[in-house]
CSV table of C-alpha atoms and ligand atoms in Angstrom, one decimal:
chain,number,residue,atom,x,y,z
A,1,MET,CA,1.3,-14.0,-16.1
A,2,LEU,CA,3.3,-10.8,-15.7
A,3,GLN,CA,4.8,-10.0,-19.0
A,4,LEU,CA,8.0,-8.1,-18.3
A,5,ASP,CA,9.1,-8.5,-21.9
A,6,PHE,CA,6.0,-6.8,-23.3
A,7,HIS,CA,6.3,-3.1,-24.2
A,8,PRO,CA,3.8,-1.2,-26.2
A,9,SER,CA,5.1,1.1,-28.9
A,10,GLY,CA,7.0,4.1,-27.7
A,11,ARG,CA,8.3,4.6,-24.2
A,12,HIS,CA,6.3,4.3,-21.1
A,13,PHE,CA,5.7,7.8,-19.6
A,14,LEU,CA,7.1,7.5,-16.1
A,15,SER,CA,5.5,10.6,-14.7
A,16,ILE,CA,5.6,9.6,-11.0
A,17,PRO,CA,7.6,11.6,-8.5
A,18,GLY,CA,10.3,9.0,-8.5
A,19,PRO,CA,11.7,6.7,-9.5
A,20,SER,CA,12.2,9.2,-12.3
A,21,PRO,CA,13.1,8.2,-15.9
A,22,VAL,CA,16.7,7.0,-16.1
A,23,PRO,CA,18.6,8.7,-19.0
A,24,ASP,CA,20.3,6.5,-21.6
A,25,ARG,CA,23.7,7.8,-20.6
A,26,ILE,CA,23.2,6.4,-17.1
A,27,LEU,CA,21.6,3.2,-18.3
A,28,ARG,CA,24.7,2.6,-20.4
A,29,ALA,CA,27.0,3.4,-17.5
A,30,VAL,CA,25.2,1.0,-15.2
A,31,SER,CA,25.7,-1.8,-17.8
A,32,TYR,CA,29.5,-1.7,-17.7
A,33,PRO,CA,31.1,-4.9,-16.5
A,34,THR,CA,31.2,-5.3,-12.8
A,35,ILE,CA,34.7,-5.0,-11.4
A,36,ASP,CA,36.6,-6.2,-8.3
A,37,HIS,CA,35.4,-4.0,-5.4
A,38,ARG,CA,38.8,-4.5,-3.7
A,39,GLY,CA,40.8,-3.8,-6.9
A,40,PRO,CA,42.7,-0.5,-7.8
A,41,GLU,CA,40.1,0.6,-10.5
A,42,PHE,CA,37.3,0.5,-7.9
A,43,GLY,CA,39.1,2.9,-5.6
A,44,ALA,CA,39.3,5.5,-8.3
A,45,LEU,CA,35.5,5.2,-8.9
A,46,GLY,CA,34.8,5.3,-5.1
A,47,ARG,CA,36.9,8.4,-4.6
A,48,LYS,CA,35.2,10.1,-7.5
A,49,VAL,CA,31.6,9.5,-6.4
A,50,LEU,CA,32.3,10.3,-2.8
A,51,ALA,CA,33.9,13.6,-3.7
A,52,GLY,CA,31.2,14.4,-6.3
A,53,ILE,CA,28.3,13.7,-4.0
A,54,GLN,CA,29.6,16.1,-1.4
A,55,GLN,CA,29.2,18.9,-4.0
A,56,ILE,CA,25.6,17.8,-4.6
A,57,PHE,CA,24.8,18.0,-0.8
A,58,LYS,CA,27.0,21.1,-0.6
A,59,THR,CA,29.0,19.7,2.3
A,60,GLU,CA,32.7,19.4,3.2
A,61,HIS,CA,31.9,16.5,5.6
A,62,PRO,CA,31.5,12.8,4.9
A,63,VAL,CA,28.6,11.5,2.9
A,64,ILE,CA,27.7,7.8,3.4
A,65,ILE,CA,26.5,5.8,0.4
A,66,TYR,CA,24.5,2.7,1.2
A,67,PRO,CA,23.4,0.0,-1.1
A,68,ALA,CA,19.8,0.4,0.1
A,69,SER,CA,16.6,2.3,-0.6
A,70,GLY,CA,15.8,5.6,1.1
A,71,THR,CA,14.1,3.8,4.0
A,72,GLY,CA,17.4,2.3,4.9
A,73,ALA,CA,19.0,5.7,5.1
A,74,TRP,CA,16.2,6.9,7.4
A,75,GLU,CA,17.0,4.1,9.7
A,76,ALA,CA,20.7,4.8,9.5
A,77,ALA,CA,20.2,8.5,10.4
A,78,LEU,CA,18.3,7.5,13.6
A,79,SER,CA,20.2,4.5,14.7
A,80,ASN,CA,23.6,6.2,14.4
A,81,THR,CA,22.6,9.2,16.5
A,82,MET,CA,19.9,8.2,19.0
A,83,SER,CA,19.6,5.9,22.1
A,84,PRO,CA,16.7,3.8,23.1
A,85,GLY,CA,13.9,5.9,24.6
A,86,ASP,CA,15.1,9.2,23.2
A,87,THR,CA,12.5,11.8,22.3
A,88,VAL,CA,12.5,13.1,18.7
A,89,LEU,CA,10.4,16.0,17.5
A,90,MET,CA,9.1,15.2,14.0
A,91,PHE,CA,6.9,17.5,12.0
A,92,GLU,CA,3.9,16.2,10.1
A,93,THR,CA,3.9,17.3,6.5
A,94,GLY,CA,2.4,14.2,4.8
A,95,HIS,CA,2.7,10.5,4.3
A,96,PHE,CA,6.5,10.3,4.3
A,97,SER,CA,6.9,12.3,7.6
A,98,THR,CA,4.3,9.9,9.0
A,99,LEU,CA,6.3,6.8,7.9
A,100,TRP,CA,9.5,8.2,9.3
A,101,LYS,CA,7.7,8.7,12.6
A,102,LYS,CA,6.4,5.1,12.6
A,103,MET,CA,10.0,3.9,12.0
A,104,ALA,CA,11.2,6.0,15.0
A,105,GLU,CA,8.5,4.2,17.1
A,106,SER,CA,9.6,0.8,15.9
A,107,LEU,CA,13.2,1.6,16.7
A,108,GLY,CA,12.3,2.2,20.3
A,109,LEU,CA,12.4,6.1,20.2
A,110,LYS,CA,9.6,8.4,21.5
A,111,PRO,CA,8.6,10.5,18.5
A,112,GLU,CA,6.5,13.7,19.3
A,113,PHE,CA,4.5,14.5,16.1
A,114,LEU,CA,4.0,18.2,15.7
A,115,GLY,CA,1.8,19.6,13.0
A,116,LEU,CA,-1.1,21.7,11.8
A,117,PRO,CA,-4.5,20.1,12.5
A,118,GLY,CA,-6.4,17.8,10.0
A,119,VAL,CA,-5.5,17.7,6.4
A,120,GLU,CA,-4.3,21.3,6.5
A,121,GLY,CA,-0.8,20.1,7.6
A,122,TRP,CA,-0.7,18.1,4.4
A,123,ARG,CA,-1.1,21.2,2.3
A,124,ARG,CA,1.7,23.3,3.9
A,125,GLY,CA,5.3,23.1,4.9
A,126,VAL,CA,7.1,22.7,8.2
A,127,GLN,CA,6.0,25.6,10.6
A,128,ALA,CA,9.4,26.7,12.1
A,129,ASP,CA,7.6,28.9,14.7
A,130,MET,CA,5.9,25.8,16.1
A,131,ILE,CA,9.2,24.0,16.4
A,132,GLU,CA,10.8,27.0,18.1
A,133,ALA,CA,7.9,27.2,20.6
A,134,ARG,CA,8.2,23.5,21.4
A,135,LEU,CA,11.9,23.6,21.9
A,136,ARG,CA,11.7,26.7,24.1
A,137,ALA,CA,9.3,24.8,26.3
A,138,ASP,CA,11.8,21.9,26.5
A,139,THR,CA,14.0,23.5,29.1
A,140,GLY,CA,15.4,20.1,30.2
A,141,HIS,CA,16.6,19.3,26.7
A,142,VAL,CA,14.7,16.0,26.5
A,143,ILE,CA,14.3,16.4,22.8
A,144,LYS,CA,17.4,14.9,21.1
A,145,ALA,CA,16.6,15.5,17.4
A,146,VAL,CA,14.3,17.5,15.2
A,147,CYS,CA,13.3,15.5,12.1
A,148,VAL,CA,11.7,17.2,9.0
A,149,VAL,CA,11.0,16.2,5.4
A,150,HIS,CA,12.4,18.8,3.0
A,151,ASN,CA,10.4,17.8,-0.1
A,152,GLU,CA,7.3,16.0,1.0
A,153,THR,CA,6.7,13.7,-2.0
A,154,SER,CA,3.2,12.8,-1.0
A,155,THR,CA,1.9,16.4,-1.3
A,156,GLY,CA,4.3,18.5,-3.4
A,157,VAL,CA,5.5,20.8,-0.6
A,158,THR,CA,9.2,21.9,-0.2
A,159,SER,CA,9.8,23.2,3.3
A,160,ASN,CA,12.2,25.9,4.4
A,161,ILE,CA,15.1,24.1,6.1
A,162,ALA,CA,17.1,27.3,6.9
A,163,ALA,CA,14.1,28.5,8.8
A,164,VAL,CA,14.0,25.3,10.9
A,165,ARG,CA,17.7,25.8,11.7
A,166,ARG,CA,17.1,29.4,12.7
A,167,ALA,CA,14.2,28.2,15.0
A,168,ILE,CA,16.5,25.6,16.7
A,169,ASP,CA,19.2,28.3,17.2
A,170,ALA,CA,16.7,30.9,18.4
A,171,ALA,CA,15.4,28.5,21.1
A,172,GLY,CA,19.1,27.8,22.1
A,173,HIS,CA,18.4,24.1,21.9
A,174,PRO,CA,21.1,21.5,21.3
A,175,ALA,CA,18.9,19.0,19.4
A,176,LEU,CA,20.3,17.6,16.2
A,177,LEU,CA,18.6,18.5,12.9
A,178,LEU,CA,17.8,15.5,10.7
A,179,VAL,CA,16.4,16.2,7.2
A,180,ASP,CA,14.9,13.9,4.6
A,181,THR,CA,15.6,15.3,1.1
A,182,ILE,CA,15.1,11.9,-0.6
A,183,SER,CA,13.0,13.5,-3.4
A,184,GLY,CA,14.5,17.0,-3.2
A,185,LEU,CA,18.2,16.4,-3.8
A,186,ALA,CA,19.6,17.5,-7.2
A,187,SER,CA,16.2,19.0,-8.2
A,188,ALA,CA,15.6,21.6,-5.4
A,189,ASP,CA,18.3,23.8,-3.9
A,190,TYR,CA,19.8,22.1,-0.9
A,191,ARG,CA,22.7,23.2,1.3
A,192,HIS,CA,23.7,20.7,4.0
A,193,ASP,CA,26.5,22.8,5.6
A,194,GLU,CA,25.0,26.3,5.2
A,195,TRP,CA,21.7,25.3,6.7
A,196,GLY,CA,23.4,23.6,9.6
A,197,VAL,CA,21.8,20.1,9.0
A,198,ASP,CA,23.3,17.3,11.1
A,199,VAL,CA,22.2,14.3,9.0
A,200,THR,CA,20.6,14.6,5.5
A,201,VAL,CA,19.0,11.5,4.1
A,202,SER,CA,18.5,11.0,0.4
A,203,GLY,CA,18.1,8.5,-2.3
A,204,SER,CA,19.2,7.7,-5.9
A,205,GLN,CA,15.9,7.3,-7.8
A,206,LYS,CA,14.7,10.9,-7.9
A,207,GLY,CA,16.8,14.0,-8.9
A,208,LEU,CA,19.9,12.0,-9.3
A,209,MET,CA,18.2,10.1,-12.2
A,210,LEU,CA,19.5,6.7,-11.1
A,211,PRO,CA,17.5,3.5,-10.7
A,212,PRO,CA,16.4,2.8,-7.1
A,213,GLY,CA,19.0,1.1,-4.9
A,214,ILE,CA,21.4,3.6,-3.3
A,215,SER,CA,20.8,6.0,-0.6
A,216,PHE,CA,22.8,8.6,1.5
A,217,ASN,CA,23.5,10.1,4.9
A,218,ALA,CA,25.3,13.4,4.7
A,219,LEU,CA,26.8,14.1,8.1
A,220,SER,CA,28.0,17.0,10.3
A,221,PRO,CA,30.8,16.9,12.8
A,222,LYS,CA,28.1,17.2,15.6
A,223,ALA,CA,26.3,14.1,14.2
A,224,ILE,CA,29.6,12.1,14.0
A,225,GLU,CA,30.3,13.1,17.6
A,226,ALA,CA,26.7,12.0,18.7
A,227,SER,CA,27.2,8.7,17.0
A,228,ARG,CA,30.1,7.9,19.4
A,229,SER,CA,27.8,7.8,22.4
A,230,ALA,CA,24.4,6.8,20.7
A,231,LYS,CA,23.2,3.4,21.9
A,232,LEU,CA,20.7,2.2,19.4
A,233,PRO,CA,21.9,-1.1,17.9
A,234,ARG,CA,23.4,-0.8,14.4
A,235,SER,CA,25.8,-2.9,12.4
A,236,PHE,CA,25.3,-2.6,8.6
A,237,TRP,CA,24.3,1.0,9.0
A,238,GLY,CA,27.2,2.0,11.3
A,239,TRP,CA,29.1,5.0,10.0
A,240,THR,CA,32.4,4.6,11.7
A,241,GLU,CA,33.9,1.7,9.7
A,242,ILE,CA,32.4,3.1,6.4
A,243,ILE,CA,34.0,6.5,6.9
A,244,GLU,CA,37.3,4.9,7.6
A,245,MET,CA,37.3,2.7,4.5
A,246,ASN,CA,35.8,5.5,2.3
A,247,LYS,CA,39.0,7.5,2.9
A,248,THR,CA,40.6,5.3,0.2
A,249,GLY,CA,37.5,4.9,-1.9
A,250,TYR,CA,36.4,1.5,-0.6
A,251,TRP,CA,33.6,0.0,1.6
A,252,PRO,CA,33.6,-2.6,4.4
A,253,TYR,CA,31.2,-4.7,2.4
A,254,THR,CA,30.3,-5.2,-1.3
A,255,PRO,CA,29.1,-1.9,-2.6
A,256,ASN,CA,26.6,-1.4,-5.4
A,257,THR,CA,29.3,-1.2,-8.1
A,258,ASN,CA,27.1,-0.8,-11.2
A,259,LEU,CA,24.9,1.8,-9.5
A,260,LEU,CA,28.1,3.7,-8.6
A,261,TYR,CA,29.0,3.7,-12.3
A,262,GLY,CA,25.6,5.3,-12.8
A,263,LEU,CA,26.2,7.8,-10.0
A,264,SER,CA,29.5,8.8,-11.6
A,265,GLU,CA,27.7,9.5,-14.9
A,266,ALA,CA,24.8,11.3,-13.1
A,267,LEU,CA,27.4,13.6,-11.4
A,268,ASP,CA,29.0,14.4,-14.7
A,269,MET,CA,25.6,15.2,-16.2
A,270,LEU,CA,24.6,17.5,-13.3
A,271,PHE,CA,27.9,19.3,-13.2
A,272,GLU,CA,27.9,19.8,-17.0
A,273,GLU,CA,24.5,21.4,-16.8
A,274,GLY,CA,25.4,23.3,-13.6
A,275,LEU,CA,23.4,22.8,-10.4
A,276,ASP,CA,21.8,26.3,-10.5
A,277,ASN,CA,20.6,25.6,-14.1
A,278,VAL,CA,19.2,22.2,-13.0
A,279,PHE,CA,17.2,23.9,-10.2
A,280,ALA,CA,16.0,26.7,-12.5
A,281,ARG,CA,14.8,24.0,-15.1
A,282,HIS,CA,12.8,22.3,-12.4
A,283,ARG,CA,11.3,25.6,-11.1
A,284,ARG,CA,10.2,26.5,-14.6
A,285,LEU,CA,8.7,23.2,-15.5
A,286,ALA,CA,6.9,23.2,-12.1
A,287,GLU,CA,5.4,26.6,-12.8
A,288,ALA,CA,4.2,25.4,-16.3
A,289,CYS,CA,2.6,22.4,-14.6
A,290,ARG,CA,0.8,24.5,-12.0
A,291,ARG,CA,-0.6,26.8,-14.8
A,292,ALA,CA,-2.0,23.7,-16.5
A,293,VAL,CA,-3.7,22.5,-13.3
A,294,ARG,CA,-5.2,26.0,-12.7
A,295,ALA,CA,-6.5,26.1,-16.3
A,296,TRP,CA,-8.2,22.8,-15.9
A,297,GLY,CA,-10.0,24.4,-12.9
A,298,LEU,CA,-8.5,21.9,-10.4
A,299,GLU,CA,-6.9,22.7,-7.1
A,300,ILE,CA,-3.2,22.3,-6.3
A,301,GLN,CA,-2.6,20.2,-3.2
A,302,CYS,CA,0.0,22.6,-1.9
A,303,ALA,CA,-1.9,25.6,-0.5
A,304,ASP,CA,1.1,27.9,0.1
A,305,ALA,CA,2.8,29.4,-3.0
A,306,ALA,CA,6.0,30.0,-0.9
A,307,VAL,CA,6.6,26.3,-0.6
A,308,TYR,CA,5.5,24.9,-4.0
A,309,SER,CA,7.6,21.9,-4.9
A,310,PRO,CA,9.8,22.1,-8.0
A,311,VAL,CA,9.8,18.3,-8.1
A,312,LEU,CA,6.1,17.4,-8.3
A,313,THR,CA,2.6,18.9,-8.3
A,314,GLY,CA,-0.3,17.3,-6.4
A,315,VAL,CA,-3.6,17.6,-8.3
A,316,MET,CA,-6.8,17.4,-6.2
A,317,MET,CA,-9.9,15.9,-7.6
A,318,PRO,CA,-13.4,17.4,-7.3
A,319,ASP,CA,-15.6,15.8,-4.7
A,320,GLY,CA,-17.0,12.5,-5.9
A,321,ILE,CA,-14.2,11.7,-8.4
A,322,ASP,CA,-11.8,8.8,-7.6
A,323,ALA,CA,-8.3,9.9,-8.5
A,324,ASP,CA,-7.2,6.3,-8.7
A,325,ALA,CA,-9.8,5.7,-11.4
A,326,VAL,CA,-8.5,8.7,-13.4
A,327,ARG,CA,-4.9,7.3,-13.0
A,328,LYS,CA,-6.1,3.9,-14.2
A,329,THR,CA,-7.7,5.4,-17.4
A,330,ILE,CA,-4.5,7.3,-18.1
A,331,TYR,CA,-2.3,4.2,-17.6
A,332,GLU,CA,-4.5,2.0,-19.8
A,333,ARG,CA,-5.1,4.5,-22.6
A,334,PHE,CA,-1.8,6.4,-22.7
A,335,ASN,CA,0.8,4.1,-21.1
A,336,MET,CA,1.6,6.7,-18.5
A,337,SER,CA,2.1,6.3,-14.8
A,338,LEU,CA,1.1,9.1,-12.4
A,339,GLY,CA,1.7,9.1,-8.6
A,340,ALA,CA,-1.2,8.0,-6.4
A,341,GLY,CA,-2.6,9.9,-3.5
A,342,LEU,CA,-1.0,8.4,-0.3
A,343,GLY,CA,-2.2,7.9,3.2
A,344,LYS,CA,-4.9,10.5,4.1
A,345,LEU,CA,-5.0,11.5,0.4
A,346,LYS,CA,-5.6,8.1,-1.1
A,347,GLY,CA,-8.1,8.5,-4.0
A,348,ARG,CA,-8.3,12.2,-3.4
A,349,MET,CA,-5.5,13.4,-5.7
A,350,PHE,CA,-2.8,12.3,-8.1
A,351,ARG,CA,0.8,13.5,-8.4
A,352,ILE,CA,2.6,14.7,-11.5
A,353,GLY,CA,6.4,14.2,-11.3
A,354,HIS,CA,8.6,16.8,-13.2
A,355,LEU,CA,12.0,15.8,-11.9
A,356,GLY,CA,15.3,14.5,-13.0
A,357,ASP,CA,15.7,13.9,-16.7
A,358,CYS,CA,12.8,16.1,-17.8
A,359,ASN,CA,12.4,18.9,-20.3
A,360,ASP,CA,9.7,21.0,-22.0
A,361,LEU,CA,8.5,18.2,-24.2
A,362,THR,CA,8.5,15.5,-21.7
A,363,LEU,CA,6.3,17.7,-19.5
A,364,MET,CA,4.0,18.6,-22.4
A,365,GLY,CA,3.6,14.9,-23.1
A,366,THR,CA,2.7,14.2,-19.5
A,367,LEU,CA,0.2,17.1,-19.4
A,368,ALA,CA,-1.4,16.0,-22.7
A,369,GLY,CA,-1.9,12.5,-21.3
A,370,CYS,CA,-3.4,14.1,-18.1
A,371,GLU,CA,-5.8,16.4,-20.0
A,372,MET,CA,-7.0,13.6,-22.4
A,373,GLY,CA,-7.4,11.2,-19.4
A,374,LEU,CA,-9.3,13.7,-17.3
A,375,LYS,CA,-11.8,14.2,-20.1
A,376,LEU,CA,-12.1,10.5,-20.7
A,377,ALA,CA,-12.7,9.9,-17.0
A,378,GLY,CA,-15.5,12.4,-16.9
A,379,VAL,CA,-13.7,15.1,-14.9
A,380,PRO,CA,-15.0,18.5,-15.8
A,381,VAL,CA,-12.1,20.5,-17.3
A,382,ALA,CA,-12.5,24.3,-17.5
A,383,ALA,CA,-9.9,25.1,-20.2
A,384,SER,CA,-6.9,23.6,-21.8
A,385,GLY,CA,-4.1,23.2,-19.3
A,386,VAL,CA,-1.8,22.0,-22.2
A,387,THR,CA,-2.3,25.4,-23.9
A,388,ALA,CA,-1.7,27.3,-20.7
A,389,ALA,CA,1.6,25.4,-20.1
A,390,MET,CA,2.7,25.8,-23.7
A,391,ASP,CA,2.1,29.5,-23.5
A,392,TYR,CA,4.2,29.8,-20.4
A,393,LEU,CA,7.0,27.7,-21.7
A,394,ALA,CA,7.1,29.4,-25.0
A,395,SER,CA,7.2,32.9,-23.4
A,396,HIS,CA,9.7,32.0,-20.7
A,397,THR,CA,12.4,30.4,-22.8
A,398,VAL,CA,15.8,29.1,-21.6
A,399,PRO,CA,18.5,28.1,-24.0
A,400,VAL,CA,18.8,24.4,-24.4
A,401,PRO,CA,22.3,23.7,-22.9
A,402,VAL,CA,24.8,22.8,-25.6
A,403,LYS,CA,28.0,20.9,-24.7
A,404,ALA,CA,31.0,23.0,-25.3
A,405,ALA,CA,33.4,21.7,-28.0
A,406,ALA,CA,36.5,20.2,-26.5
B,501,PLP,N1,11.0,9.9,2.0
B,501,PLP,C1,10.5,10.5,1.0
B,501,PLP,C2,10.3,12.0,1.0
B,501,PLP,C3,10.2,9.7,-0.2
B,501,PLP,O1,9.7,10.3,-1.3
B,501,PLP,C4,10.4,8.3,-0.1
B,501,PLP,C5,10.1,7.5,-1.3
B,501,PLP,O2,9.5,7.9,-2.3
B,501,PLP,C6,11.0,7.8,1.0
B,501,PLP,C7,11.2,8.6,2.1
B,501,PLP,C8,11.2,6.3,1.1
B,501,PLP,O3,12.3,6.0,0.2
B,501,PLP,P1,12.4,4.5,-0.4
B,501,PLP,O4,11.1,4.2,-1.1
B,501,PLP,O5,13.5,4.7,-1.4
B,501,PLP,O6,12.8,3.6,0.6
């Protein structure tokens, strides 16, 4: 029998790249009594979170909040902008870009999957020059959208979205730009308006530090215009009615009230720390993690330092070692979860999450669990990654943010 009420001493170390640990402040907010979603109090909450989330996406245009996981927001992005049979150019960076492509197929679109050959494409970011060359060749403008994953959670690669925008513009192509930053938002720098993104897809359970259950579409005026003539069927996902009702802070259906309390608290936390400080914290912890992996003598899944993810680090196992067996040892001995290798990388690597509500000591706990587990599982470890990470963190200090007295 599954014992959901059994917890070993101490907290479970949730070191997967999302869902990330939910801070107590947010857990408390989520537990407020549910209110009438048509009443006056709700409108104030709705208006607050809708305005706040625009600042996180760095947009002045509408952001749709769905009571759904990220997969729903993927579907919403495609079904609001595309028509049956439309060609979409999708770039293969890993498991999540592959799943989005499969969804496009099942919605009746024609995805063209561009990418580097073999597993190499799962070690690098989006190649903007390949997108530009493909769009230049599409003189009849058959391609209706370019779809890319900003932070590929299956590999630990953060692609350059501004470069993709420049590639589309350089080709003089009218395709929409659709970006998945489900695991990048509020951990890695993201600029919806400045980068000319038409629809950005994201979710609650990563950098926003919320439980799973809400997801987002940030829109551009061009995407809203496209939705007026797009013919894919949609009802629950349709933007028009939601945008209209959101003007006063309400939704056409019952929204996820308690998660919106959580979102309100998460926005307060992120703005108190300052988004640039949040991004710098993630970059610093990611660097410490990579130093640990190198000290162990293991390879980092991302092979291009220019696109290392600040959110997670993929750790490749030496030949003959089953990464899932290592994860199992760590789970059973140290009560810690690590991300599994997905798709082509199943059993070949594990993923260390360092996102959301994380700090020096949570990362050090995670790395200590990994180092002990690697040794127990018989993985040859060259040197102490824990020491390498500690040395880096101790010599690259940042002040712990202190809340200003009122
Ligand atoms: N895209 C990326 C990059 C993800 O990391 C995930 C989930 O981890 C998804 C899409 C799917 O989102 P969800 O599992 O919330 O439906």
